[in-house]
PDB file of C-alpha atoms in Angstrom:
ATOM      1  CA  UNK A 306       3.865-106.247-137.203  1.00  0.00           C
ATOM      2  CA  UNK A 307       2.663-106.944-133.597  1.00  0.00           C
ATOM      3  CA  UNK A 308       1.448-103.270-133.645  1.00  0.00           C
ATOM      4  CA  UNK A 309      -0.771-104.119-136.612  1.00  0.00           C
ATOM      5  CA  UNK A 310      -2.335-106.889-134.715  1.00  0.00           C
ATOM      6  CA  UNK A 311      -2.952-104.650-131.731  1.00  0.00           C
ATOM      7  CA  UNK A 312      -4.307-101.878-133.926  1.00  0.00           C
ATOM      8  CA  UNK A 313      -7.038-104.404-135.175  1.00  0.00           C
ATOM      9  CA  UNK A 314      -8.541-105.176-131.581  1.00  0.00           C
ATOM     10  CA  UNK A 315     -10.524-101.916-131.200  1.00  0.00           C
ATOM     11  CA  UNK A 316     -12.119-101.827-134.715  1.00  0.00           C
ATOM     12  CA  UNK A 317     -13.008-105.546-134.261  1.00  0.00           C
ATOM     13  CA  UNK A 318     -14.625-104.746-130.879  1.00  0.00           C
ATOM     14  CA  UNK A 319     -16.607-101.803-132.420  1.00  0.00           C
ATOM     15  CA  UNK A 320     -17.819-103.922-135.330  1.00  0.00           C
ATOM     16  CA  UNK A 321     -18.912-106.583-132.892  1.00  0.00           C
ATOM     17  CA  UNK A 322     -20.871-104.136-130.789  1.00  0.00           C
ATOM     18  CA  UNK A 323     -22.566-102.872-133.935  1.00  0.00           C
ATOM     19  CA  UNK A 324     -23.404-106.434-135.089  1.00  0.00           C
ATOM     20  CA  UNK A 325     -24.607-107.735-131.630  1.00  0.00           C
ATOM     21  CA  UNK A 326     -28.218-106.477-131.886  1.00  0.00           C
ATOM     22  CA  UNK A 327     -28.575-108.180-135.188  1.00  0.00           C
ATOM     23  CA  UNK A 328     -27.166-111.411-133.709  1.00  0.00           C
ATOM     24  CA  UNK A 329     -29.891-111.107-131.020  1.00  0.00           C
ATOM     25  CA  UNK A 330     -32.621-110.591-133.622  1.00  0.00           C
ATOM     26  CA  UNK A 331     -31.666-113.045-136.348  1.00  0.00           C
ATOM     27  CA  UNK A 332     -29.216-115.616-134.520  1.00  0.00           C
ATOM     28  CA  UNK A 333     -25.772-116.536-135.771  1.00  0.00           C
ATOM     29  CA  UNK A 334     -26.829-116.877-139.472  1.00  0.00           C
ATOM     30  CA  UNK A 335     -27.780-113.235-139.516  1.00  0.00           C
ATOM     31  CA  UNK A 336     -24.240-112.066-138.915  1.00  0.00           C
ATOM     32  CA  UNK A 337     -21.782-113.580-141.366  1.00  0.00           C
ATOM     33  CA  UNK A 338     -18.558-112.849-139.510  1.00  0.00           C
ATOM     34  CA  UNK A 339     -19.830-114.582-136.356  1.00  0.00           C
ATOM     35  CA  UNK A 340     -21.153-117.501-138.351  1.00  0.00           C
ATOM     36  CA  UNK A 341     -17.844-118.128-140.048  1.00  0.00           C
ATOM     37  CA  UNK A 342     -15.803-117.638-136.961  1.00  0.00           C
ATOM     38  CA  UNK A 343     -17.917-120.052-135.005  1.00  0.00           C
ATOM     39  CA  UNK A 344     -17.790-122.620-137.835  1.00  0.00           C
ATOM     40  CA  UNK A 345     -14.014-122.163-138.130  1.00  0.00           C
ATOM     41  CA  UNK A 346     -13.689-122.973-134.423  1.00  0.00           C
ATOM     42  CA  UNK A 347     -15.894-125.922-134.535  1.00  0.00           C
ATOM     43  CA  UNK A 348     -14.082-127.326-137.511  1.00  0.00           C
ATOM     44  CA  UNK A 349     -10.619-126.798-135.928  1.00  0.00           C
ATOM     45  CA  UNK A 350     -11.795-128.526-132.637  1.00  0.00           C
ATOM     46  CA  UNK A 351     -13.966-131.169-134.190  1.00  0.00           C
ATOM     47  CA  UNK A 352     -16.901-129.634-132.121  1.00  0.00           C
ATOM     48  CA  UNK A 353     -20.616-129.773-133.254  1.00  0.00           C
ATOM     49  CA  UNK A 354     -22.067-126.499-134.365  1.00  0.00           C
ATOM     50  CA  UNK A 355     -24.636-125.230-131.819  1.00  0.00           C
ATOM     51  CA  UNK A 356     -26.212-122.418-133.896  1.00  0.00           C
ATOM     52  CA  UNK A 357     -24.905-119.781-131.584  1.00  0.00           C
ATOM     53  CA  UNK A 358     -21.689-117.914-131.005  1.00  0.00           C
ATOM     54  CA  UNK A 359     -19.489-119.436-128.183  1.00  0.00           C
ATOM     55  CA  UNK A 360     -16.793-117.689-126.258  1.00  0.00           C
ATOM     56  CA  UNK A 361     -14.118-119.438-128.530  1.00  0.00           C
ATOM     57  CA  UNK A 362     -16.032-118.362-131.783  1.00  0.00           C
ATOM     58  CA  UNK A 363     -15.990-114.747-130.504  1.00  0.00           C
ATOM     59  CA  UNK A 364     -12.220-115.096-129.750  1.00  0.00           C
ATOM     60  CA  UNK A 365     -11.694-116.472-133.333  1.00  0.00           C
ATOM     61  CA  UNK A 366     -13.586-113.494-134.615  1.00  0.00           C
ATOM     62  CA  UNK A 367     -11.386-111.101-132.596  1.00  0.00           C
ATOM     63  CA  UNK A 368      -8.217-112.801-133.798  1.00  0.00           C
ATOM     64  CA  UNK A 369      -9.288-112.669-137.388  1.00  0.00           C
ATOM     65  CA  UNK A 370     -10.151-109.047-137.094  1.00  0.00           C
ATOM     66  CA  UNK A 371      -6.821-108.238-135.591  1.00  0.00           C
ATOM     67  CA  UNK A 372      -4.888-110.284-138.088  1.00  0.00           C
ATOM     68  CA  UNK A 373      -6.683-108.631-140.939  1.00  0.00           C
ATOM     69  CA  UNK A 374      -5.525-105.209-139.740  1.00  0.00           C
ATOM     70  CA  UNK A 375      -1.809-106.161-140.288  1.00  0.00           C
ATOM     71  CA  UNK A 376      -1.886-105.642-144.095  1.00  0.00           C
ATOM     72  CA  UNK A 377      -3.351-102.100-143.505  1.00  0.00           C
ATOM     73  CA  UNK A 378      -0.618-101.226-141.105  1.00  0.00           C
ATOM     74  CA  UNK A 379       2.033-102.745-143.407  1.00  0.00           C
ATOM     75  CA  UNK A 380       0.695-100.662-146.378  1.00  0.00           C
ATOM     76  CA  UNK A 381       0.650 -97.486-144.344  1.00  0.00           C
ATOM     77  CA  UNK A 382       4.190 -98.010-143.099  1.00  0.00           C
ATOM     78  CA  UNK A 383       5.593 -99.192-146.496  1.00  0.00           C
ATOM     79  CA  UNK A 384       4.025 -96.454-148.534  1.00  0.00           C
ATOM     80  CA  UNK A 385       4.376 -93.653-145.877  1.00  0.00           C
ATOM     81  CA  UNK A 386       0.716 -92.897-146.518  1.00  0.00           C
ATOM     82  CA  UNK A 387      -1.427 -91.137-143.732  1.00  0.00           C
ATOM     83  CA  UNK A 388      -4.093 -93.470-142.456  1.00  0.00           C
ATOM     84  CA  UNK A 389      -7.241 -91.559-143.663  1.00  0.00           C
ATOM     85  CA  UNK A 390     -10.738 -92.435-142.902  1.00  0.00           C
ATOM     86  CA  UNK A 391     -11.430 -93.032-146.703  1.00  0.00           C
ATOM     87  CA  UNK A 392      -8.424 -95.247-146.938  1.00  0.00           C
ATOM     88  CA  UNK A 393      -9.586 -97.219-143.920  1.00  0.00           C
ATOM     89  CA  UNK A 394     -13.000 -97.615-145.304  1.00  0.00           C
ATOM     90  CA  UNK A 395     -11.873 -98.697-148.671  1.00  0.00           C
ATOM     91  CA  UNK A 396      -9.451-101.295-147.070  1.00  0.00           C
ATOM     92  CA  UNK A 397     -12.332-102.666-144.894  1.00  0.00           C
ATOM     93  CA  UNK A 398     -14.622-103.068-147.985  1.00  0.00           C
ATOM     94  CA  UNK A 399     -11.769-104.757-149.909  1.00  0.00           C
ATOM     95  CA  UNK A 400     -11.263-107.225-146.905  1.00  0.00           C
ATOM     96  CA  UNK A 401     -14.950-107.770-146.890  1.00  0.00           C
ATOM     97  CA  UNK A 402     -15.041-108.488-150.708  1.00  0.00           C
ATOM     98  CA  UNK A 403     -11.851-110.578-150.811  1.00  0.00           C
ATOM     99  CA  UNK A 404     -12.036-112.622-147.529  1.00  0.00           C
ATOM    100  CA  UNK A 405     -15.705-112.932-146.524  1.00  0.00           C
ATOM    101  CA  UNK A 406     -17.747-113.124-149.570  1.00  0.00           C
ATOM    102  CA  UNK A 407     -15.833-115.812-151.540  1.00  0.00           C
ATOM    103  CA  UNK A 408     -15.299-118.107-148.521  1.00  0.00           C
ATOM    104  CA  UNK A 409     -18.711-118.005-146.712  1.00  0.00           C
ATOM    105  CA  UNK A 410     -20.170-121.085-148.346  1.00  0.00           C
ATOM    106  CA  UNK A 411     -16.833-122.822-148.058  1.00  0.00           C
ATOM    107  CA  UNK A 412     -16.578-122.358-144.369  1.00  0.00           C
ATOM    108  CA  UNK A 413     -20.396-122.464-143.391  1.00  0.00           C
ATOM    109  CA  UNK A 414     -21.835-124.744-146.077  1.00  0.00           C
ATOM    110  CA  UNK A 415     -24.466-122.176-146.720  1.00  0.00           C
ATOM    111  CA  UNK A 416     -24.792-119.935-149.692  1.00  0.00           C
ATOM    112  CA  UNK A 417     -25.048-116.106-149.156  1.00  0.00           C
ATOM    113  CA  UNK A 418     -27.892-115.853-151.710  1.00  0.00           C
ATOM    114  CA  UNK A 419     -30.054-118.350-149.810  1.00  0.00           C
ATOM    115  CA  UNK A 420     -29.839-116.678-146.423  1.00  0.00           C
ATOM    116  CA  UNK A 421     -33.058-116.827-144.691  1.00  0.00           C
ATOM    117  CA  UNK A 422     -32.947-113.071-143.991  1.00  0.00           C
ATOM    118  CA  UNK A 423     -32.277-112.231-147.592  1.00  0.00           C
ATOM    119  CA  UNK A 424     -29.791-109.322-148.393  1.00  0.00           C
ATOM    120  CA  UNK A 425     -30.054-107.866-144.824  1.00  0.00           C
ATOM    121  CA  UNK A 426     -27.070-109.723-143.429  1.00  0.00           C
ATOM    122  CA  UNK A 427     -24.972-108.586-146.289  1.00  0.00           C
ATOM    123  CA  UNK A 428     -25.792-104.967-145.521  1.00  0.00           C
ATOM    124  CA  UNK A 429     -25.075-105.528-141.772  1.00  0.00           C
ATOM    125  CA  UNK A 430     -21.840-107.104-142.751  1.00  0.00           C
ATOM    126  CA  UNK A 431     -20.812-104.338-145.207  1.00  0.00           C
ATOM    127  CA  UNK A 432     -21.594-101.612-142.767  1.00  0.00           C
ATOM    128  CA  UNK A 433     -19.796-103.375-139.955  1.00  0.00           C
ATOM    129  CA  UNK A 434     -16.714-103.400-142.204  1.00  0.00           C
ATOM    130  CA  UNK A 435     -17.207 -99.695-142.775  1.00  0.00           C
ATOM    131  CA  UNK A 436     -17.197 -99.113-139.078  1.00  0.00           C
ATOM    132  CA  UNK A 437     -14.048-101.312-138.762  1.00  0.00           C
ATOM    133  CA  UNK A 438     -12.185 -99.381-141.367  1.00  0.00           C
ATOM    134  CA  UNK A 439     -13.249 -95.999-139.888  1.00  0.00           C
ATOM    135  CA  UNK A 440     -12.123 -97.142-136.416  1.00  0.00           C
ATOM    136  CA  UNK A 441      -8.923 -98.657-137.824  1.00  0.00           C
ATOM    137  CA  UNK A 442      -7.838 -95.559-139.522  1.00  0.00           C
ATOM    138  CA  UNK A 443      -8.650 -93.353-136.549  1.00  0.00           C
ATOM    139  CA  UNK A 444      -6.989 -95.602-134.050  1.00  0.00           C
ATOM    140  CA  UNK A 445      -3.912 -96.589-136.016  1.00  0.00           C
ATOM    141  CA  UNK A 446      -1.689 -93.648-135.068  1.00  0.00           C
ATOM    142  CA  UNK A 447      -2.379 -93.590-131.346  1.00  0.00           C
ATOM    143  CA  UNK A 448      -1.969 -97.396-131.162  1.00  0.00           C
ATOM    144  CA  UNK A 449       1.151 -97.604-133.053  1.00  0.00           C
ATOM    145  CA  UNK A 450       2.572 -94.597-131.228  1.00  0.00           C
ATOM    146  CA  UNK A 451       1.769 -96.169-127.809  1.00  0.00           C
ATOM    147  CA  UNK A 452       3.365 -99.435-129.033  1.00  0.00           C
ATOM    148  CA  UNK A 453       6.456 -97.742-130.235  1.00  0.00           C
ATOM    149  CA  UNK A 454       6.843 -95.859-126.958  1.00  0.00           C
ATOM    150  CA  UNK A 455       6.261 -99.004-124.951  1.00  0.00           C
ATOM    151  CA  UNK A 456       8.828-101.006-126.843  1.00  0.00           C
ATOM    152  CA  UNK A 457      11.407 -98.110-126.575  1.00  0.00           C
ATOM    153  CA  UNK A 458      10.959 -97.932-122.828  1.00  0.00           C
ATOM    154  CA  UNK A 459      10.661-101.573-122.155  1.00  0.00           C
ATOM    155  CA  UNK A 460      13.922-102.431-124.170  1.00  0.00           C
ATOM    156  CA  UNK A 461      12.145-104.910-126.359  1.00  0.00           C
TER     157      UNK A 461
END
């Protein structure tokens, strides 16, 4: 499922580019994914949270986004279903609902309902996931085809 991991890089980059202006405007607490990724990195390395995203926090975000594309690729391959835009967006919203919403307080120690920016970060996060799903569905076939050709010609 390495192809699934690779397929998640571009959607995660696109999502991050979309979220960056909101990070600049509101700081790390205004972008749930970056807040959680930075907190995960701080907890794993016993580093003090600096209230901003570090290079390693961003790397953690990229790894998470790439890992979360694997179930999508696995489902597409297993069910022999074409990766439609609608399916990609539905998958991304399910990921958002199942992985981000229930664990935010556990990871960050802060309730989503008590965010200083109200509901706005939730909208940014949800729309970021829609972008992720759209790009994942669109980039899946070329990425997997490229990976397949690469592994065939390299003998891996």
